[in-house]
Amino acid sequence: MPEKKVTSYPKEKINILLLENISKAAAEKFLENGYVSVKRLTGALSESDLIKEIKNVHLLGIRSKSKITPAVLEHAQKLQAIGCFCIGTNQVDLKEATSKGVAVFNAPYSNTRSVAELVIASSIFLIRRIPDKNKSAHSGIWMKESAGSHELRGKTLGIIGYGNIGSQVSVLAEAFGMKVIFYDTETKMPLGNAESKKTMKDVLKQADIVTLHVPDLPSTRNLINKTNIPFFKKGSILINYARGKVVDLDELRKALLNNDLSGAAIDVYPSEPAKNGEHFETPLQGLSNVILTPHIGGSTEEAQQNIGEDVSNKLFNFLEKGITTGSHTVPPLNLPPHENTHRILHIHKNVPGVLSEINTQLSSHKINILGQYLKTNDEIGYVVLDVNKNLSHEALELLKEVNHTIKVRLLY
């Protein structure tokens, strides 16, 4: 029987911290595999509190509220990896994490369906003017009328950002009989009958409903602003379930009050409360035919379970196998096991001569390398070495002394 591989570090001494009410599926993944020190907190932590907590943490799990700053990483001397249990990683200082050899993983696809379904649902509610009628009914006023209410069928949906979510919205929209047009800065293969447009302006002019699915980048800040709002088709609808800073909400408010746009659905905001129950303000509050939701686009039980399983699997595979596929910081490697060896992980600055020094150090001490893998990015290099069992601890100490070493770990 092949020898079962386990981490050389005692599992009971590996500390795992999960913040922001991460799905129980994540914690259970580690508990089922013998990791008993799993701490799960319901909220985010401030920078100062996180600095206190992270001193002895090996794996950290967060969602979108926790900010992993250089100061936090400076105090995270034992940290091996960060799992972002959400789509993005902008809450982590990736440059600093890279320089310290901390692997950062996320779940870019796990809540795609949840967001896409909510976009379609909001489209139906807005084009039927349900928010107005709901408010009236709650106020005891009967408003049974068809004026201003329409079907989705036959309307044009404009998608800005044709990535994982945008393309999924495209498929659902066509099932409702909509025409789909989209704009993306990169060339994307259209799904179904969707049509790519050369400019965002072309989409805004033609679409009855515009939905945004772009990342938070300097180039997307205030993407929808005073300059391009006039290009929207008169009476159209805007949906933003992407990032809070891509829409100028003050200008959107003006457009809604002027009836240039007939409705909007907003789920993300430039500034959001850190936890439930805190006070929240936006310029769009109190406006007719506007749906405001508290960043719940991907907040379904199915999505959270999928995210929990996806990210915890990536963390588990990195911890036990050295696999870095999906990491935003450490170069990606997916390694086949070598029987009857010990495996060492070495992360170093990407400068010439490191691999040569590693090989020279080991060969001069007659340590045979039975398997070796190297992958680099602009900042760091990641080497995985399989060496003779009897000499692995000696090899580990030698590799710690290699110039430009950031982290070195005996995996098994």
PDB file of C-alpha atoms in Angstrom, residues 96-350:
ATOM      1  CA  GLU A  96       2.612  42.574   0.514  1.00  0.00           C
ATOM      2  CA  ALA A  97       1.228  39.036   0.734  1.00  0.00           C
ATOM      3  CA  THR A  98       3.329  38.062  -2.274  1.00  0.00           C
ATOM      4  CA  SER A  99       6.496  39.529  -0.772  1.00  0.00           C
ATOM      5  CA  LYS A 100       5.923  37.465   2.370  1.00  0.00           C
ATOM      6  CA  GLY A 101       5.137  34.259   0.483  1.00  0.00           C
ATOM      7  CA  VAL A 102       1.551  34.035   1.747  1.00  0.00           C
ATOM      8  CA  ALA A 103      -0.734  32.200  -0.669  1.00  0.00           C
ATOM      9  CA  VAL A 104      -4.071  33.942  -1.298  1.00  0.00           C
ATOM     10  CA  PHE A 105      -7.042  32.021  -2.661  1.00  0.00           C
ATOM     11  CA  ASN A 106     -10.631  32.973  -3.500  1.00  0.00           C
ATOM     12  CA  ALA A 107     -13.779  31.509  -5.075  1.00  0.00           C
ATOM     13  CA  PRO A 108     -14.340  33.396  -8.342  1.00  0.00           C
ATOM     14  CA  TYR A 109     -17.152  31.165  -9.628  1.00  0.00           C
ATOM     15  CA  SER A 110     -19.031  29.786  -6.628  1.00  0.00           C
ATOM     16  CA  ASN A 111     -21.742  32.448  -6.302  1.00  0.00           C
ATOM     17  CA  THR A 112     -22.120  33.204 -10.003  1.00  0.00           C
ATOM     18  CA  ARG A 113     -25.576  31.691 -10.265  1.00  0.00           C
ATOM     19  CA  SER A 114     -26.877  33.471  -7.162  1.00  0.00           C
ATOM     20  CA  VAL A 115     -25.898  36.907  -8.489  1.00  0.00           C
ATOM     21  CA  ALA A 116     -27.177  36.175 -11.992  1.00  0.00           C
ATOM     22  CA  GLU A 117     -30.586  35.069 -10.726  1.00  0.00           C
ATOM     23  CA  LEU A 118     -30.947  38.210  -8.615  1.00  0.00           C
ATOM     24  CA  VAL A 119     -30.139  40.399 -11.627  1.00  0.00           C
ATOM     25  CA  ILE A 120     -32.992  38.803 -13.557  1.00  0.00           C
ATOM     26  CA  ALA A 121     -35.334  39.020 -10.568  1.00  0.00           C
ATOM     27  CA  SER A 122     -34.551  42.708 -10.071  1.00  0.00           C
ATOM     28  CA  SER A 123     -35.044  43.339 -13.786  1.00  0.00           C
ATOM     29  CA  ILE A 124     -38.547  41.894 -13.576  1.00  0.00           C
ATOM     30  CA  PHE A 125     -39.419  43.850 -10.436  1.00  0.00           C
ATOM     31  CA  LEU A 126     -38.184  47.141 -11.873  1.00  0.00           C
ATOM     32  CA  ILE A 127     -39.665  46.832 -15.345  1.00  0.00           C
ATOM     33  CA  ARG A 128     -43.016  45.964 -13.744  1.00  0.00           C
ATOM     34  CA  ARG A 129     -42.634  48.850 -11.244  1.00  0.00           C
ATOM     35  CA  ILE A 130     -43.127  46.469  -8.341  1.00  0.00           C
ATOM     36  CA  PRO A 131     -41.332  48.671  -5.740  1.00  0.00           C
ATOM     37  CA  ASP A 132     -43.912  51.455  -6.301  1.00  0.00           C
ATOM     38  CA  LYS A 133     -46.843  49.076  -6.077  1.00  0.00           C
ATOM     39  CA  ASN A 134     -45.416  47.266  -3.061  1.00  0.00           C
ATOM     40  CA  LYS A 135     -44.977  50.537  -1.186  1.00  0.00           C
ATOM     41  CA  SER A 136     -48.518  51.624  -2.014  1.00  0.00           C
ATOM     42  CA  ALA A 137     -49.998  48.310  -0.913  1.00  0.00           C
ATOM     43  CA  HIS A 138     -48.153  48.490   2.392  1.00  0.00           C
ATOM     44  CA  SER A 139     -49.530  52.025   2.817  1.00  0.00           C
ATOM     45  CA  GLY A 140     -53.089  50.808   2.203  1.00  0.00           C
ATOM     46  CA  ILE A 141     -53.368  52.301  -1.294  1.00  0.00           C
ATOM     47  CA  TRP A 142     -54.706  50.188  -4.188  1.00  0.00           C
ATOM     48  CA  MET A 143     -52.723  50.796  -7.433  1.00  0.00           C
ATOM     49  CA  LYS A 144     -53.867  48.212  -9.989  1.00  0.00           C
ATOM     50  CA  GLU A 145     -52.608  49.674 -13.255  1.00  0.00           C
ATOM     51  CA  SER A 146     -50.484  48.666 -16.245  1.00  0.00           C
ATOM     52  CA  ALA A 147     -49.044  52.092 -17.121  1.00  0.00           C
ATOM     53  CA  GLY A 148     -45.243  51.936 -17.123  1.00  0.00           C
ATOM     54  CA  SER A 149     -45.184  48.165 -16.606  1.00  0.00           C
ATOM     55  CA  HIS A 150     -43.600  45.955 -19.260  1.00  0.00           C
ATOM     56  CA  GLU A 151     -42.496  42.399 -19.985  1.00  0.00           C
ATOM     57  CA  LEU A 152     -38.842  41.397 -20.212  1.00  0.00           C
ATOM     58  CA  ARG A 153     -39.542  39.503 -23.412  1.00  0.00           C
ATOM     59  CA  GLY A 154     -38.384  41.461 -26.424  1.00  0.00           C
ATOM     60  CA  LYS A 155     -36.386  43.996 -24.401  1.00  0.00           C
ATOM     61  CA  THR A 156     -32.646  44.554 -24.772  1.00  0.00           C
ATOM     62  CA  LEU A 157     -30.314  43.748 -21.892  1.00  0.00           C
ATOM     63  CA  GLY A 158     -26.942  45.481 -21.954  1.00  0.00           C
ATOM     64  CA  ILE A 159     -24.143  43.802 -19.991  1.00  0.00           C
ATOM     65  CA  ILE A 160     -21.010  45.762 -19.079  1.00  0.00           C
ATOM     66  CA  GLY A 161     -18.382  43.152 -18.239  1.00  0.00           C
ATOM     67  CA  TYR A 162     -18.898  39.760 -19.879  1.00  0.00           C
ATOM     68  CA  GLY A 163     -17.053  37.588 -17.376  1.00  0.00           C
ATOM     69  CA  ASN A 164     -18.291  34.719 -15.228  1.00  0.00           C
ATOM     70  CA  ILE A 165     -21.394  36.480 -13.915  1.00  0.00           C
ATOM     71  CA  GLY A 166     -22.088  38.635 -16.960  1.00  0.00           C
ATOM     72  CA  SER A 167     -22.112  35.644 -19.289  1.00  0.00           C
ATOM     73  CA  GLN A 168     -24.371  33.691 -16.917  1.00  0.00           C
ATOM     74  CA  VAL A 169     -26.816  36.622 -16.856  1.00  0.00           C
ATOM     75  CA  SER A 170     -26.665  36.556 -20.652  1.00  0.00           C
ATOM     76  CA  VAL A 171     -27.847  32.937 -20.769  1.00  0.00           C
ATOM     77  CA  LEU A 172     -30.715  33.521 -18.321  1.00  0.00           C
ATOM     78  CA  ALA A 173     -31.837  36.681 -20.123  1.00  0.00           C
ATOM     79  CA  GLU A 174     -32.102  34.908 -23.456  1.00  0.00           C
ATOM     80  CA  ALA A 175     -34.263  32.251 -21.795  1.00  0.00           C
ATOM     81  CA  PHE A 176     -36.686  35.078 -20.984  1.00  0.00           C
ATOM     82  CA  GLY A 177     -36.760  36.133 -24.629  1.00  0.00           C
ATOM     83  CA  MET A 178     -34.472  39.152 -24.273  1.00  0.00           C
ATOM     84  CA  LYS A 179     -31.961  40.422 -26.781  1.00  0.00           C
ATOM     85  CA  VAL A 180     -28.512  40.585 -25.199  1.00  0.00           C
ATOM     86  CA  ILE A 181     -25.721  42.986 -26.085  1.00  0.00           C
ATOM     87  CA  PHE A 182     -22.499  43.415 -24.133  1.00  0.00           C
ATOM     88  CA  TYR A 183     -19.246  45.316 -23.862  1.00  0.00           C
ATOM     89  CA  ASP A 184     -15.995  44.057 -22.371  1.00  0.00           C
ATOM     90  CA  THR A 185     -12.492  45.493 -22.526  1.00  0.00           C
ATOM     91  CA  GLU A 186     -11.259  42.042 -23.567  1.00  0.00           C
ATOM     92  CA  THR A 187     -12.474  39.994 -26.523  1.00  0.00           C
ATOM     93  CA  LYS A 188     -15.038  37.477 -25.232  1.00  0.00           C
ATOM     94  CA  MET A 189     -16.843  34.679 -27.017  1.00  0.00           C
ATOM     95  CA  PRO A 190     -20.583  35.462 -27.010  1.00  0.00           C
ATOM     96  CA  LEU A 191     -22.922  32.831 -25.595  1.00  0.00           C
ATOM     97  CA  GLY A 192     -26.135  32.070 -27.480  1.00  0.00           C
ATOM     98  CA  ASN A 193     -27.199  35.013 -29.610  1.00  0.00           C
ATOM     99  CA  ALA A 194     -25.514  37.699 -27.527  1.00  0.00           C
ATOM    100  CA  GLU A 195     -23.801  40.453 -29.523  1.00  0.00           C
ATOM    101  CA  SER A 196     -20.553  42.158 -28.609  1.00  0.00           C
ATOM    102  CA  LYS A 197     -20.446  45.945 -29.027  1.00  0.00           C
ATOM    103  CA  LYS A 198     -17.334  47.993 -29.747  1.00  0.00           C
ATOM    104  CA  THR A 199     -17.911  50.579 -27.018  1.00  0.00           C
ATOM    105  CA  MET A 200     -19.781  50.916 -23.753  1.00  0.00           C
ATOM    106  CA  LYS A 201     -21.563  53.894 -25.269  1.00  0.00           C
ATOM    107  CA  ASP A 202     -23.117  51.604 -27.900  1.00  0.00           C
ATOM    108  CA  VAL A 203     -24.560  49.413 -25.135  1.00  0.00           C
ATOM    109  CA  LEU A 204     -25.920  52.333 -23.095  1.00  0.00           C
ATOM    110  CA  LYS A 205     -27.702  53.787 -26.122  1.00  0.00           C
ATOM    111  CA  GLN A 206     -29.474  50.578 -27.095  1.00  0.00           C
ATOM    112  CA  ALA A 207     -30.231  48.749 -23.831  1.00  0.00           C
ATOM    113  CA  ASP A 208     -33.527  48.876 -21.952  1.00  0.00           C
ATOM    114  CA  ILE A 209     -31.742  47.455 -18.916  1.00  0.00           C
ATOM    115  CA  VAL A 210     -28.018  47.876 -18.201  1.00  0.00           C
ATOM    116  CA  THR A 211     -26.320  45.550 -15.700  1.00  0.00           C
ATOM    117  CA  LEU A 212     -22.737  46.032 -14.495  1.00  0.00           C
ATOM    118  CA  HIS A 213     -20.298  43.174 -13.837  1.00  0.00           C
ATOM    119  CA  VAL A 214     -16.852  44.756 -13.670  1.00  0.00           C
ATOM    120  CA  PRO A 215     -14.033  44.544 -11.088  1.00  0.00           C
ATOM    121  CA  ASP A 216     -12.960  47.353  -8.778  1.00  0.00           C
ATOM    122  CA  LEU A 217     -10.039  48.913 -10.640  1.00  0.00           C
ATOM    123  CA  PRO A 218      -8.837  52.502 -11.080  1.00  0.00           C
ATOM    124  CA  SER A 219     -10.232  52.321 -14.626  1.00  0.00           C
ATOM    125  CA  THR A 220     -13.721  51.351 -13.382  1.00  0.00           C
ATOM    126  CA  ARG A 221     -14.110  53.934 -10.596  1.00  0.00           C
ATOM    127  CA  ASN A 222     -17.182  56.053 -11.383  1.00  0.00           C
ATOM    128  CA  LEU A 223     -17.563  54.151 -14.633  1.00  0.00           C
ATOM    129  CA  ILE A 224     -21.177  55.351 -14.704  1.00  0.00           C
ATOM    130  CA  ASN A 225     -20.913  59.094 -14.223  1.00  0.00           C
ATOM    131  CA  LYS A 226     -22.130  62.528 -15.242  1.00  0.00           C
ATOM    132  CA  THR A 227     -20.482  62.195 -18.656  1.00  0.00           C
ATOM    133  CA  ASN A 228     -22.016  58.913 -19.792  1.00  0.00           C
ATOM    134  CA  ILE A 229     -25.373  58.859 -17.982  1.00  0.00           C
ATOM    135  CA  PRO A 230     -26.829  61.040 -20.805  1.00  0.00           C
ATOM    136  CA  PHE A 231     -26.043  58.197 -23.221  1.00  0.00           C
ATOM    137  CA  PHE A 232     -28.520  55.876 -21.485  1.00  0.00           C
ATOM    138  CA  LYS A 233     -31.689  55.151 -23.403  1.00  0.00           C
ATOM    139  CA  LYS A 234     -34.545  57.305 -22.055  1.00  0.00           C
ATOM    140  CA  GLY A 235     -36.458  55.429 -19.360  1.00  0.00           C
ATOM    141  CA  SER A 236     -33.911  52.608 -19.071  1.00  0.00           C
ATOM    142  CA  ILE A 237     -32.931  50.775 -15.899  1.00  0.00           C
ATOM    143  CA  LEU A 238     -29.507  50.417 -14.244  1.00  0.00           C
ATOM    144  CA  ILE A 239     -28.467  47.431 -12.107  1.00  0.00           C
ATOM    145  CA  ASN A 240     -25.202  47.390 -10.176  1.00  0.00           C
ATOM    146  CA  TYR A 241     -24.308  44.150  -8.393  1.00  0.00           C
ATOM    147  CA  ALA A 242     -20.596  44.551  -9.167  1.00  0.00           C
ATOM    148  CA  ARG A 243     -18.571  46.969  -7.029  1.00  0.00           C
ATOM    149  CA  GLY A 244     -19.690  49.984  -5.010  1.00  0.00           C
ATOM    150  CA  LYS A 245     -17.360  52.539  -6.553  1.00  0.00           C
ATOM    151  CA  VAL A 246     -18.256  51.984 -10.207  1.00  0.00           C
ATOM    152  CA  VAL A 247     -21.362  54.218 -10.100  1.00  0.00           C
ATOM    153  CA  ASP A 248     -21.561  57.908  -9.129  1.00  0.00           C
ATOM    154  CA  LEU A 249     -24.665  57.615  -6.938  1.00  0.00           C
ATOM    155  CA  ASP A 250     -25.261  61.365  -6.745  1.00  0.00           C
ATOM    156  CA  GLU A 251     -25.460  61.567 -10.540  1.00  0.00           C
ATOM    157  CA  LEU A 252     -27.636  58.466 -10.656  1.00  0.00           C
ATOM    158  CA  ARG A 253     -30.031  60.094  -8.197  1.00  0.00           C
ATOM    159  CA  LYS A 254     -30.317  63.145 -10.453  1.00  0.00           C
ATOM    160  CA  ALA A 255     -31.034  60.959 -13.481  1.00  0.00           C
ATOM    161  CA  LEU A 256     -33.769  59.095 -11.595  1.00  0.00           C
ATOM    162  CA  LEU A 257     -35.391  62.291 -10.313  1.00  0.00           C
ATOM    163  CA  ASN A 258     -35.350  63.713 -13.855  1.00  0.00           C
ATOM    164  CA  ASN A 259     -36.946  60.495 -15.178  1.00  0.00           C
ATOM    165  CA  ASP A 260     -33.993  59.993 -17.507  1.00  0.00           C
ATOM    166  CA  LEU A 261     -33.795  56.527 -15.952  1.00  0.00           C
ATOM    167  CA  SER A 262     -36.956  54.778 -14.801  1.00  0.00           C
ATOM    168  CA  GLY A 263     -35.404  52.575 -12.134  1.00  0.00           C
ATOM    169  CA  ALA A 264     -32.308  51.152 -10.508  1.00  0.00           C
ATOM    170  CA  ALA A 265     -31.203  48.214  -8.384  1.00  0.00           C
ATOM    171  CA  ILE A 266     -28.108  48.715  -6.260  1.00  0.00           C
ATOM    172  CA  ASP A 267     -26.524  46.055  -4.057  1.00  0.00           C
ATOM    173  CA  VAL A 268     -23.027  47.500  -3.509  1.00  0.00           C
ATOM    174  CA  TYR A 269     -21.952  50.919  -2.239  1.00  0.00           C
ATOM    175  CA  PRO A 270     -18.797  53.057  -1.970  1.00  0.00           C
ATOM    176  CA  SER A 271     -18.943  52.752   1.815  1.00  0.00           C
ATOM    177  CA  GLU A 272     -20.664  49.879   3.598  1.00  0.00           C
ATOM    178  CA  PRO A 273     -21.257  49.132   7.288  1.00  0.00           C
ATOM    179  CA  ALA A 274     -18.907  46.593   8.850  1.00  0.00           C
ATOM    180  CA  LYS A 275     -21.702  44.552  10.435  1.00  0.00           C
ATOM    181  CA  ASN A 276     -25.458  44.063  10.582  1.00  0.00           C
ATOM    182  CA  GLY A 277     -27.495  46.650  12.451  1.00  0.00           C
ATOM    183  CA  GLU A 278     -25.176  49.587  11.800  1.00  0.00           C
ATOM    184  CA  HIS A 279     -26.529  52.826  10.309  1.00  0.00           C
ATOM    185  CA  PHE A 280     -26.408  53.059   6.526  1.00  0.00           C
ATOM    186  CA  GLU A 281     -26.977  55.960   4.128  1.00  0.00           C
ATOM    187  CA  THR A 282     -27.073  56.332   0.366  1.00  0.00           C
ATOM    188  CA  PRO A 283     -28.300  59.150  -1.911  1.00  0.00           C
ATOM    189  CA  LEU A 284     -30.813  56.712  -3.435  1.00  0.00           C
ATOM    190  CA  GLN A 285     -32.865  56.168  -0.291  1.00  0.00           C
ATOM    191  CA  GLY A 286     -36.521  57.140  -0.617  1.00  0.00           C
ATOM    192  CA  LEU A 287     -36.552  57.178  -4.423  1.00  0.00           C
ATOM    193  CA  SER A 288     -39.389  55.592  -6.355  1.00  0.00           C
ATOM    194  CA  ASN A 289     -38.706  52.353  -8.231  1.00  0.00           C
ATOM    195  CA  VAL A 290     -35.271  51.832  -6.690  1.00  0.00           C
ATOM    196  CA  ILE A 291     -34.331  48.501  -5.112  1.00  0.00           C
ATOM    197  CA  LEU A 292     -31.633  48.786  -2.449  1.00  0.00           C
ATOM    198  CA  THR A 293     -30.144  45.608  -1.009  1.00  0.00           C
ATOM    199  CA  PRO A 294     -27.279  45.194   1.516  1.00  0.00           C
ATOM    200  CA  HIS A 295     -24.612  43.482  -0.610  1.00  0.00           C
ATOM    201  CA  ILE A 296     -26.463  40.171  -0.763  1.00  0.00           C
ATOM    202  CA  GLY A 297     -26.009  39.360  -4.452  1.00  0.00           C
ATOM    203  CA  GLY A 298     -24.099  36.189  -3.641  1.00  0.00           C
ATOM    204  CA  SER A 299     -25.657  35.604  -0.235  1.00  0.00           C
ATOM    205  CA  THR A 300     -27.612  32.412  -0.701  1.00  0.00           C
ATOM    206  CA  GLU A 301     -27.135  29.296   1.373  1.00  0.00           C
ATOM    207  CA  GLU A 302     -26.142  27.395  -1.766  1.00  0.00           C
ATOM    208  CA  ALA A 303     -23.516  29.976  -2.739  1.00  0.00           C
ATOM    209  CA  GLN A 304     -22.049  30.220   0.748  1.00  0.00           C
ATOM    210  CA  GLN A 305     -21.767  26.442   0.997  1.00  0.00           C
ATOM    211  CA  ASN A 306     -20.116  26.263  -2.440  1.00  0.00           C
ATOM    212  CA  ILE A 307     -17.690  29.040  -1.495  1.00  0.00           C
ATOM    213  CA  GLY A 308     -16.934  27.378   1.822  1.00  0.00           C
ATOM    214  CA  GLU A 309     -16.116  24.080   0.160  1.00  0.00           C
ATOM    215  CA  ASP A 310     -14.175  25.635  -2.726  1.00  0.00           C
ATOM    216  CA  VAL A 311     -11.845  27.863  -0.700  1.00  0.00           C
ATOM    217  CA  SER A 312     -11.367  25.405   2.148  1.00  0.00           C
ATOM    218  CA  ASN A 313     -10.361  22.744  -0.422  1.00  0.00           C
ATOM    219  CA  LYS A 314      -7.757  25.119  -1.859  1.00  0.00           C
ATOM    220  CA  LEU A 315      -6.413  25.909   1.599  1.00  0.00           C
ATOM    221  CA  PHE A 316      -6.396  22.235   2.535  1.00  0.00           C
ATOM    222  CA  ASN A 317      -4.592  21.236  -0.671  1.00  0.00           C
ATOM    223  CA  PHE A 318      -1.954  23.911  -0.133  1.00  0.00           C
ATOM    224  CA  LEU A 319      -1.424  22.950   3.480  1.00  0.00           C
ATOM    225  CA  GLU A 320      -1.189  19.189   2.875  1.00  0.00           C
ATOM    226  CA  LYS A 321       0.036  18.897  -0.724  1.00  0.00           C
ATOM    227  CA  GLY A 322       1.706  22.194  -1.592  1.00  0.00           C
ATOM    228  CA  ILE A 323      -0.790  22.795  -4.425  1.00  0.00           C
ATOM    229  CA  THR A 324      -1.074  26.498  -5.277  1.00  0.00           C
ATOM    230  CA  THR A 325      -3.504  26.346  -8.201  1.00  0.00           C
ATOM    231  CA  GLY A 326      -5.809  29.361  -7.919  1.00  0.00           C
ATOM    232  CA  SER A 327      -3.409  31.422  -5.786  1.00  0.00           C
ATOM    233  CA  HIS A 328      -3.100  35.139  -6.573  1.00  0.00           C
ATOM    234  CA  THR A 329       0.331  35.444  -4.965  1.00  0.00           C
ATOM    235  CA  VAL A 330       2.343  32.212  -4.995  1.00  0.00           C
ATOM    236  CA  PRO A 331       2.985  30.801  -8.501  1.00  0.00           C
ATOM    237  CA  PRO A 332       0.610  27.935  -9.411  1.00  0.00           C
ATOM    238  CA  LEU A 333       1.865  24.357  -9.081  1.00  0.00           C
ATOM    239  CA  ASN A 334      -0.125  21.130  -8.917  1.00  0.00           C
ATOM    240  CA  LEU A 335       2.290  18.421  -7.940  1.00  0.00           C
ATOM    241  CA  PRO A 336       2.206  14.637  -8.373  1.00  0.00           C
ATOM    242  CA  PRO A 337       3.374  12.783  -5.261  1.00  0.00           C
ATOM    243  CA  HIS A 338       6.610  10.806  -5.152  1.00  0.00           C
ATOM    244  CA  GLU A 339       6.531   7.734  -2.942  1.00  0.00           C
ATOM    245  CA  ASN A 340       9.152   7.206  -0.259  1.00  0.00           C
ATOM    246  CA  THR A 341      10.260  10.855  -0.230  1.00  0.00           C
ATOM    247  CA  HIS A 342       9.863  13.885   1.951  1.00  0.00           C
ATOM    248  CA  ARG A 343       8.622  17.088   0.340  1.00  0.00           C
ATOM    249  CA  ILE A 344       9.967  20.573   1.089  1.00  0.00           C
ATOM    250  CA  LEU A 345       8.366  23.846  -0.047  1.00  0.00           C
ATOM    251  CA  HIS A 346      10.687  26.796  -0.665  1.00  0.00           C
ATOM    252  CA  ILE A 347       9.485  30.328  -1.460  1.00  0.00           C
ATOM    253  CA  HIS A 348      12.082  32.909  -2.388  1.00  0.00           C
ATOM    254  CA  LYS A 349      12.559  36.265  -4.062  1.00  0.00           C
ATOM    255  CA  ASN A 350      12.655  35.910  -7.834  1.00  0.00           C
TER     256      ASN A 350
END
